Amino acid sequence: MAEVTLDLRGLPKAQAYADLETHVAAVLDGVHDPIAAMATMASLLHFGFGTLWTGFYRVVEPGRLLRVGPYQGTLGCLEIDFGRGVCGTAAAEERTIIVPDVTTFPGHITCDARSRSEIVVPVFGPARSLIAVLDIDSAELGTFDDADRDGLERLVRWFERSA
Ligand code: SME
């Protein structure tokens, strides 16, 4: 059994994501359950990086509706329409969105007033269809960059391979 805690703060991001991926693979060894994987990733990311809100919105009506999945943080919105806010836009456009300052994103949905910046990454299943988005919110401006995009897009490929 891998260690339960992982502190990724202070590591170069590429190293942090490589460690994280190894950890996730060890915890999920032999488990092919996307909800268990979402819960595991949300926990390791959240406590590893010390972010404000970390979790998944699942596609419950393709092209129309996201519903909250496993997460860590204060109460999240329950449902988000495709095209609304950062999550809904990332889902509709099936691309990663980095928002350095949430006040500049038209239609940003504020679930926690402390949120200052965020990244949302699309999650694809084995058939390359969108199954969810991964949303990470930070209490600081400009937390996320291309290294986070690369690390997170790589991490969520677990769902294409193993779900
Ligand atoms: N930040 C998201 C809303 C979800 S919560 O912050 C958990 C958005 O604008 O899509």
JSON list of C-alpha atoms and ligand atoms in Angstrom, two decimals:
[
{"chain": "A", "resi": 1, "resn": "MET", "atom": "CA", "xyz": [0.00, 0.00, 0.00]},
{"chain": "A", "resi": 2, "resn": "ALA", "atom": "CA", "xyz": [1.41, 3.38, -0.96]},
{"chain": "A", "resi": 3, "resn": "GLU", "atom": "CA", "xyz": [1.76, 6.11, 1.63]},
{"chain": "A", "resi": 4, "resn": "VAL", "atom": "CA", "xyz": [-1.44, 8.00, 2.18]},
{"chain": "A", "resi": 5, "resn": "THR", "atom": "CA", "xyz": [-0.07, 11.50, 2.27]},
{"chain": "A", "resi": 6, "resn": "LEU", "atom": "CA", "xyz": [1.98, 13.19, -0.39]},
{"chain": "A", "resi": 7, "resn": "ASP", "atom": "CA", "xyz": [3.35, 16.73, -0.13]},
{"chain": "A", "resi": 8, "resn": "LEU", "atom": "CA", "xyz": [4.01, 18.11, -3.59]},
{"chain": "A", "resi": 9, "resn": "ARG", "atom": "CA", "xyz": [4.55, 21.72, -2.57]},
{"chain": "A", "resi": 10, "resn": "GLY", "atom": "CA", "xyz": [8.02, 23.02, -3.25]},
{"chain": "A", "resi": 11, "resn": "LEU", "atom": "CA", "xyz": [8.81, 20.40, -5.91]},
{"chain": "A", "resi": 12, "resn": "PRO", "atom": "CA", "xyz": [9.29, 21.44, -9.54]},
{"chain": "A", "resi": 13, "resn": "LYS", "atom": "CA", "xyz": [5.88, 20.87, -11.12]},
{"chain": "A", "resi": 14, "resn": "ALA", "atom": "CA", "xyz": [7.06, 18.24, -13.60]},
{"chain": "A", "resi": 15, "resn": "GLN", "atom": "CA", "xyz": [8.51, 16.24, -10.70]},
{"chain": "A", "resi": 16, "resn": "ALA", "atom": "CA", "xyz": [5.38, 16.77, -8.59]},
{"chain": "A", "resi": 17, "resn": "TYR", "atom": "CA", "xyz": [3.11, 15.43, -11.32]},
{"chain": "A", "resi": 18, "resn": "ALA", "atom": "CA", "xyz": [5.41, 12.48, -12.02]},
{"chain": "A", "resi": 19, "resn": "ASP", "atom": "CA", "xyz": [5.35, 11.56, -8.30]},
{"chain": "A", "resi": 20, "resn": "LEU", "atom": "CA", "xyz": [1.60, 12.01, -8.22]},
{"chain": "A", "resi": 21, "resn": "GLU", "atom": "CA", "xyz": [1.06, 9.76, -11.19]},
{"chain": "A", "resi": 22, "resn": "THR", "atom": "CA", "xyz": [3.19, 7.01, -9.64]},
{"chain": "A", "resi": 23, "resn": "HIS", "atom": "CA", "xyz": [1.21, 7.33, -6.43]},
{"chain": "A", "resi": 24, "resn": "VAL", "atom": "CA", "xyz": [-2.15, 7.21, -8.19]},
{"chain": "A", "resi": 25, "resn": "ALA", "atom": "CA", "xyz": [-1.09, 4.13, -10.17]},
{"chain": "A", "resi": 26, "resn": "ALA", "atom": "CA", "xyz": [-0.01, 2.37, -6.97]},
{"chain": "A", "resi": 27, "resn": "VAL", "atom": "CA", "xyz": [-3.22, 3.19, -5.07]},
{"chain": "A", "resi": 28, "resn": "LEU", "atom": "CA", "xyz": [-5.42, 2.17, -8.00]},
{"chain": "A", "resi": 29, "resn": "ASP", "atom": "CA", "xyz": [-3.49, -0.94, -8.93]},
{"chain": "A", "resi": 30, "resn": "GLY", "atom": "CA", "xyz": [-6.04, -3.49, -10.19]},
{"chain": "A", "resi": 31, "resn": "VAL", "atom": "CA", "xyz": [-8.99, -1.13, -9.72]},
{"chain": "A", "resi": 32, "resn": "HIS", "atom": "CA", "xyz": [-10.97, -0.23, -12.81]},
{"chain": "A", "resi": 33, "resn": "ASP", "atom": "CA", "xyz": [-13.53, 2.09, -11.31]},
{"chain": "A", "resi": 34, "resn": "PRO", "atom": "CA", "xyz": [-13.71, 5.71, -12.51]},
{"chain": "A", "resi": 35, "resn": "ILE", "atom": "CA", "xyz": [-15.42, 7.01, -9.36]},
{"chain": "A", "resi": 36, "resn": "ALA", "atom": "CA", "xyz": [-12.75, 5.43, -7.14]},
{"chain": "A", "resi": 37, "resn": "ALA", "atom": "CA", "xyz": [-10.12, 6.98, -9.42]},
{"chain": "A", "resi": 38, "resn": "MET", "atom": "CA", "xyz": [-11.76, 10.42, -9.23]},
{"chain": "A", "resi": 39, "resn": "ALA", "atom": "CA", "xyz": [-11.88, 10.24, -5.43]},
{"chain": "A", "resi": 40, "resn": "THR", "atom": "CA", "xyz": [-8.24, 9.13, -5.24]},
{"chain": "A", "resi": 41, "resn": "MET", "atom": "CA", "xyz": [-7.00, 11.85, -7.60]},
{"chain": "A", "resi": 42, "resn": "ALA", "atom": "CA", "xyz": [-9.06, 14.58, -5.92]},
{"chain": "A", "resi": 43, "resn": "SER", "atom": "CA", "xyz": [-7.64, 13.69, -2.51]},
{"chain": "A", "resi": 44, "resn": "LEU", "atom": "CA", "xyz": [-4.00, 13.35, -3.61]},
{"chain": "A", "resi": 45, "resn": "LEU", "atom": "CA", "xyz": [-4.09, 16.55, -5.68]},
{"chain": "A", "resi": 46, "resn": "HIS", "atom": "CA", "xyz": [-5.89, 18.58, -3.04]},
{"chain": "A", "resi": 47, "resn": "PHE", "atom": "CA", "xyz": [-3.68, 17.71, -0.11]},
{"chain": "A", "resi": 48, "resn": "GLY", "atom": "CA", "xyz": [-0.56, 17.38, -2.25]},
{"chain": "A", "resi": 49, "resn": "PHE", "atom": "CA", "xyz": [-0.76, 20.91, -3.60]},
{"chain": "A", "resi": 50, "resn": "GLY", "atom": "CA", "xyz": [-2.89, 22.54, -0.89]},
{"chain": "A", "resi": 51, "resn": "THR", "atom": "CA", "xyz": [-5.42, 24.01, -3.31]},
{"chain": "A", "resi": 52, "resn": "LEU", "atom": "CA", "xyz": [-8.83, 25.39, -2.40]},
{"chain": "A", "resi": 53, "resn": "TRP", "atom": "CA", "xyz": [-11.20, 23.08, -4.28]},
{"chain": "A", "resi": 54, "resn": "THR", "atom": "CA", "xyz": [-10.26, 20.00, -6.25]},
{"chain": "A", "resi": 55, "resn": "GLY", "atom": "CA", "xyz": [-12.67, 17.68, -7.96]},
{"chain": "A", "resi": 56, "resn": "PHE", "atom": "CA", "xyz": [-14.66, 16.37, -10.86]},
{"chain": "A", "resi": 57, "resn": "TYR", "atom": "CA", "xyz": [-17.86, 17.32, -12.62]},
{"chain": "A", "resi": 58, "resn": "ARG", "atom": "CA", "xyz": [-19.27, 14.31, -14.48]},
{"chain": "A", "resi": 59, "resn": "VAL", "atom": "CA", "xyz": [-21.08, 14.41, -17.80]},
{"chain": "A", "resi": 60, "resn": "VAL", "atom": "CA", "xyz": [-24.62, 13.20, -16.99]},
{"chain": "A", "resi": 61, "resn": "GLU", "atom": "CA", "xyz": [-26.26, 14.47, -20.20]},
{"chain": "A", "resi": 62, "resn": "PRO", "atom": "CA", "xyz": [-23.73, 14.57, -23.03]},
{"chain": "A", "resi": 63, "resn": "GLY", "atom": "CA", "xyz": [-23.44, 18.05, -24.51]},
{"chain": "A", "resi": 64, "resn": "ARG", "atom": "CA", "xyz": [-25.83, 19.44, -21.90]},
{"chain": "A", "resi": 65, "resn": "LEU", "atom": "CA", "xyz": [-25.19, 18.83, -18.23]},
{"chain": "A", "resi": 66, "resn": "LEU", "atom": "CA", "xyz": [-22.39, 18.28, -15.71]},
{"chain": "A", "resi": 67, "resn": "ARG", "atom": "CA", "xyz": [-23.04, 17.04, -12.17]},
{"chain": "A", "resi": 68, "resn": "VAL", "atom": "CA", "xyz": [-20.60, 17.17, -9.30]},
{"chain": "A", "resi": 69, "resn": "GLY", "atom": "CA", "xyz": [-18.53, 14.07, -8.61]},
{"chain": "A", "resi": 70, "resn": "PRO", "atom": "CA", "xyz": [-15.84, 13.24, -6.05]},
{"chain": "A", "resi": 71, "resn": "TYR", "atom": "CA", "xyz": [-14.16, 16.37, -4.67]},
{"chain": "A", "resi": 72, "resn": "GLN", "atom": "CA", "xyz": [-12.30, 17.94, -1.76]},
{"chain": "A", "resi": 73, "resn": "GLY", "atom": "CA", "xyz": [-13.21, 21.41, -0.55]},
{"chain": "A", "resi": 74, "resn": "THR", "atom": "CA", "xyz": [-16.23, 23.42, 0.45]},
{"chain": "A", "resi": 75, "resn": "LEU", "atom": "CA", "xyz": [-19.65, 22.69, -1.03]},
{"chain": "A", "resi": 76, "resn": "GLY", "atom": "CA", "xyz": [-19.48, 22.84, -4.85]},
{"chain": "A", "resi": 77, "resn": "CYS", "atom": "CA", "xyz": [-22.33, 23.70, -7.24]},
{"chain": "A", "resi": 78, "resn": "LEU", "atom": "CA", "xyz": [-24.36, 20.58, -7.85]},
{"chain": "A", "resi": 79, "resn": "GLU", "atom": "CA", "xyz": [-24.92, 20.98, -11.58]},
{"chain": "A", "resi": 80, "resn": "ILE", "atom": "CA", "xyz": [-23.37, 23.09, -14.34]},
{"chain": "A", "resi": 81, "resn": "ASP", "atom": "CA", "xyz": [-24.72, 23.44, -17.89]},
{"chain": "A", "resi": 82, "resn": "PHE", "atom": "CA", "xyz": [-22.34, 22.93, -20.78]},
{"chain": "A", "resi": 83, "resn": "GLY", "atom": "CA", "xyz": [-21.14, 26.35, -21.88]},
{"chain": "A", "resi": 84, "resn": "ARG", "atom": "CA", "xyz": [-21.53, 27.93, -18.41]},
{"chain": "A", "resi": 85, "resn": "GLY", "atom": "CA", "xyz": [-18.59, 29.06, -16.30]},
{"chain": "A", "resi": 86, "resn": "VAL", "atom": "CA", "xyz": [-15.12, 27.66, -16.69]},
{"chain": "A", "resi": 87, "resn": "CYS", "atom": "CA", "xyz": [-16.18, 24.03, -16.22]},
{"chain": "A", "resi": 88, "resn": "GLY", "atom": "CA", "xyz": [-19.06, 24.26, -18.67]},
{"chain": "A", "resi": 89, "resn": "THR", "atom": "CA", "xyz": [-16.87, 26.01, -21.25]},
{"chain": "A", "resi": 90, "resn": "ALA", "atom": "CA", "xyz": [-14.06, 23.43, -20.93]},
{"chain": "A", "resi": 91, "resn": "ALA", "atom": "CA", "xyz": [-16.69, 20.67, -21.33]},
{"chain": "A", "resi": 92, "resn": "ALA", "atom": "CA", "xyz": [-18.36, 22.28, -24.35]},
{"chain": "A", "resi": 93, "resn": "GLU", "atom": "CA", "xyz": [-15.03, 22.97, -26.07]},
{"chain": "A", "resi": 94, "resn": "GLU", "atom": "CA", "xyz": [-13.30, 19.80, -24.82]},
{"chain": "A", "resi": 95, "resn": "ARG", "atom": "CA", "xyz": [-10.12, 21.69, -24.01]},
{"chain": "A", "resi": 96, "resn": "THR", "atom": "CA", "xyz": [-8.15, 22.70, -20.95]},
{"chain": "A", "resi": 97, "resn": "ILE", "atom": "CA", "xyz": [-8.81, 26.22, -19.70]},
{"chain": "A", "resi": 98, "resn": "ILE", "atom": "CA", "xyz": [-6.42, 28.08, -17.41]},
{"chain": "A", "resi": 99, "resn": "VAL", "atom": "CA", "xyz": [-7.85, 31.17, -15.73]},
{"chain": "A", "resi": 100, "resn": "PRO", "atom": "CA", "xyz": [-5.14, 33.26, -14.00]},
{"chain": "A", "resi": 101, "resn": "ASP", "atom": "CA", "xyz": [-7.73, 35.66, -12.53]},
{"chain": "A", "resi": 102, "resn": "VAL", "atom": "CA", "xyz": [-11.32, 34.45, -12.19]},
{"chain": "A", "resi": 103, "resn": "THR", "atom": "CA", "xyz": [-12.68, 38.03, -12.17]},
{"chain": "A", "resi": 104, "resn": "THR", "atom": "CA", "xyz": [-11.70, 38.33, -15.83]},
{"chain": "A", "resi": 105, "resn": "PHE", "atom": "CA", "xyz": [-13.58, 35.19, -16.97]},
{"chain": "A", "resi": 106, "resn": "PRO", "atom": "CA", "xyz": [-17.10, 36.12, -18.15]},
{"chain": "A", "resi": 107, "resn": "GLY", "atom": "CA", "xyz": [-19.70, 33.95, -16.42]},
{"chain": "A", "resi": 108, "resn": "HIS", "atom": "CA", "xyz": [-17.31, 32.47, -13.86]},
{"chain": "A", "resi": 109, "resn": "ILE", "atom": "CA", "xyz": [-19.35, 30.56, -11.28]},
{"chain": "A", "resi": 110, "resn": "THR", "atom": "CA", "xyz": [-18.34, 31.48, -7.75]},
{"chain": "A", "resi": 111, "resn": "CYS", "atom": "CA", "xyz": [-18.83, 28.57, -5.37]},
{"chain": "A", "resi": 112, "resn": "ASP", "atom": "CA", "xyz": [-16.20, 29.75, -2.89]},
{"chain": "A", "resi": 113, "resn": "ALA", "atom": "CA", "xyz": [-15.53, 33.50, -2.73]},
{"chain": "A", "resi": 114, "resn": "ARG", "atom": "CA", "xyz": [-11.87, 32.83, -1.89]},
{"chain": "A", "resi": 115, "resn": "SER", "atom": "CA", "xyz": [-11.23, 31.38, -5.35]},
{"chain": "A", "resi": 116, "resn": "ARG", "atom": "CA", "xyz": [-8.79, 33.54, -7.38]},
{"chain": "A", "resi": 117, "resn": "SER", "atom": "CA", "xyz": [-7.52, 31.31, -10.20]},
{"chain": "A", "resi": 118, "resn": "GLU", "atom": "CA", "xyz": [-8.35, 27.94, -11.66]},
{"chain": "A", "resi": 119, "resn": "ILE", "atom": "CA", "xyz": [-7.68, 25.23, -14.21]},
{"chain": "A", "resi": 120, "resn": "VAL", "atom": "CA", "xyz": [-10.25, 22.91, -15.78]},
{"chain": "A", "resi": 121, "resn": "VAL", "atom": "CA", "xyz": [-9.15, 19.84, -17.74]},
{"chain": "A", "resi": 122, "resn": "PRO", "atom": "CA", "xyz": [-11.42, 17.63, -19.88]},
{"chain": "A", "resi": 123, "resn": "VAL", "atom": "CA", "xyz": [-11.51, 13.94, -18.95]},
{"chain": "A", "resi": 124, "resn": "PHE", "atom": "CA", "xyz": [-12.06, 11.37, -21.71]},
{"chain": "A", "resi": 125, "resn": "GLY", "atom": "CA", "xyz": [-13.12, 7.76, -21.34]},
{"chain": "A", "resi": 126, "resn": "PRO", "atom": "CA", "xyz": [-11.89, 4.72, -23.28]},
{"chain": "A", "resi": 127, "resn": "ALA", "atom": "CA", "xyz": [-13.95, 5.61, -26.36]},
{"chain": "A", "resi": 128, "resn": "ARG", "atom": "CA", "xyz": [-12.48, 9.15, -26.36]},
{"chain": "A", "resi": 129, "resn": "SER", "atom": "CA", "xyz": [-15.86, 10.51, -25.30]},
{"chain": "A", "resi": 130, "resn": "LEU", "atom": "CA", "xyz": [-15.95, 13.23, -22.66]},
{"chain": "A", "resi": 131, "resn": "ILE", "atom": "CA", "xyz": [-16.88, 11.71, -19.27]},
{"chain": "A", "resi": 132, "resn": "ALA", "atom": "CA", "xyz": [-16.02, 14.57, -16.89]},
{"chain": "A", "resi": 133, "resn": "VAL", "atom": "CA", "xyz": [-13.93, 17.64, -16.24]},
{"chain": "A", "resi": 134, "resn": "LEU", "atom": "CA", "xyz": [-11.34, 18.06, -13.49]},
{"chain": "A", "resi": 135, "resn": "ASP", "atom": "CA", "xyz": [-11.62, 21.46, -11.79]},
{"chain": "A", "resi": 136, "resn": "ILE", "atom": "CA", "xyz": [-8.93, 22.85, -9.48]},
{"chain": "A", "resi": 137, "resn": "ASP", "atom": "CA", "xyz": [-9.41, 26.21, -7.78]},
{"chain": "A", "resi": 138, "resn": "SER", "atom": "CA", "xyz": [-6.74, 28.20, -5.97]},
{"chain": "A", "resi": 139, "resn": "ALA", "atom": "CA", "xyz": [-6.94, 30.99, -3.40]},
{"chain": "A", "resi": 140, "resn": "GLU", "atom": "CA", "xyz": [-4.06, 32.76, -5.16]},
{"chain": "A", "resi": 141, "resn": "LEU", "atom": "CA", "xyz": [-3.86, 34.51, -8.52]},
{"chain": "A", "resi": 142, "resn": "GLY", "atom": "CA", "xyz": [-1.99, 32.86, -11.39]},
{"chain": "A", "resi": 143, "resn": "THR", "atom": "CA", "xyz": [-1.44, 29.48, -9.76]},
{"chain": "A", "resi": 144, "resn": "PHE", "atom": "CA", "xyz": [-1.70, 27.35, -12.90]},
{"chain": "A", "resi": 145, "resn": "ASP", "atom": "CA", "xyz": [0.47, 27.27, -16.02]},
{"chain": "A", "resi": 146, "resn": "ASP", "atom": "CA", "xyz": [1.39, 24.96, -18.89]},
{"chain": "A", "resi": 147, "resn": "ALA", "atom": "CA", "xyz": [3.22, 22.59, -16.53]},
{"chain": "A", "resi": 148, "resn": "ASP", "atom": "CA", "xyz": [-0.08, 22.02, -14.70]},
{"chain": "A", "resi": 149, "resn": "ARG", "atom": "CA", "xyz": [-1.89, 21.55, -18.00]},
{"chain": "A", "resi": 150, "resn": "ASP", "atom": "CA", "xyz": [0.66, 18.93, -19.10]},
{"chain": "A", "resi": 151, "resn": "GLY", "atom": "CA", "xyz": [0.71, 17.14, -15.74]},
{"chain": "A", "resi": 152, "resn": "LEU", "atom": "CA", "xyz": [-3.05, 17.04, -15.33]},
{"chain": "A", "resi": 153, "resn": "GLU", "atom": "CA", "xyz": [-3.83, 16.08, -18.93]},
{"chain": "A", "resi": 154, "resn": "ARG", "atom": "CA", "xyz": [-1.38, 13.21, -18.49]},
{"chain": "A", "resi": 155, "resn": "LEU", "atom": "CA", "xyz": [-2.90, 12.20, -15.15]},
{"chain": "A", "resi": 156, "resn": "VAL", "atom": "CA", "xyz": [-6.47, 11.99, -16.45]},
{"chain": "A", "resi": 157, "resn": "ARG", "atom": "CA", "xyz": [-5.39, 9.70, -19.30]},
{"chain": "A", "resi": 158, "resn": "TRP", "atom": "CA", "xyz": [-5.88, 7.03, -16.62]},
{"chain": "A", "resi": 159, "resn": "PHE", "atom": "CA", "xyz": [-9.58, 7.16, -17.55]},
{"chain": "A", "resi": 160, "resn": "GLU", "atom": "CA", "xyz": [-8.87, 6.43, -21.22]},
{"chain": "A", "resi": 161, "resn": "ARG", "atom": "CA", "xyz": [-6.71, 3.43, -20.30]},
{"chain": "A", "resi": 162, "resn": "SER", "atom": "CA", "xyz": [-8.29, 1.93, -17.22]},
{"chain": "A", "resi": 163, "resn": "ALA", "atom": "CA", "xyz": [-11.87, 3.04, -16.61]},
{"chain": "B", "resi": 1, "resn": "SME", "atom": "N1", "xyz": [-15.13, 27.24, -10.83]},
{"chain": "B", "resi": 1, "resn": "SME", "atom": "C1", "xyz": [-16.18, 26.65, -11.55]},
{"chain": "B", "resi": 1, "resn": "SME", "atom": "C2", "xyz": [-17.39, 26.38, -10.72]},
{"chain": "B", "resi": 1, "resn": "SME", "atom": "C3", "xyz": [-17.29, 25.19, -9.89]},
{"chain": "B", "resi": 1, "resn": "SME", "atom": "S1", "xyz": [-16.77, 25.50, -8.36]},
{"chain": "B", "resi": 1, "resn": "SME", "atom": "O1", "xyz": [-15.84, 26.58, -8.24]},
{"chain": "B", "resi": 1, "resn": "SME", "atom": "C4", "xyz": [-16.44, 24.23, -7.50]},
{"chain": "B", "resi": 1, "resn": "SME", "atom": "C5", "xyz": [-16.58, 27.34, -12.83]},
{"chain": "B", "resi": 1, "resn": "SME", "atom": "O2", "xyz": [-16.65, 28.55, -12.98]},
{"chain": "B", "resi": 1, "resn": "SME", "atom": "O3", "xyz": [-16.85, 26.59, -13.72]}
]
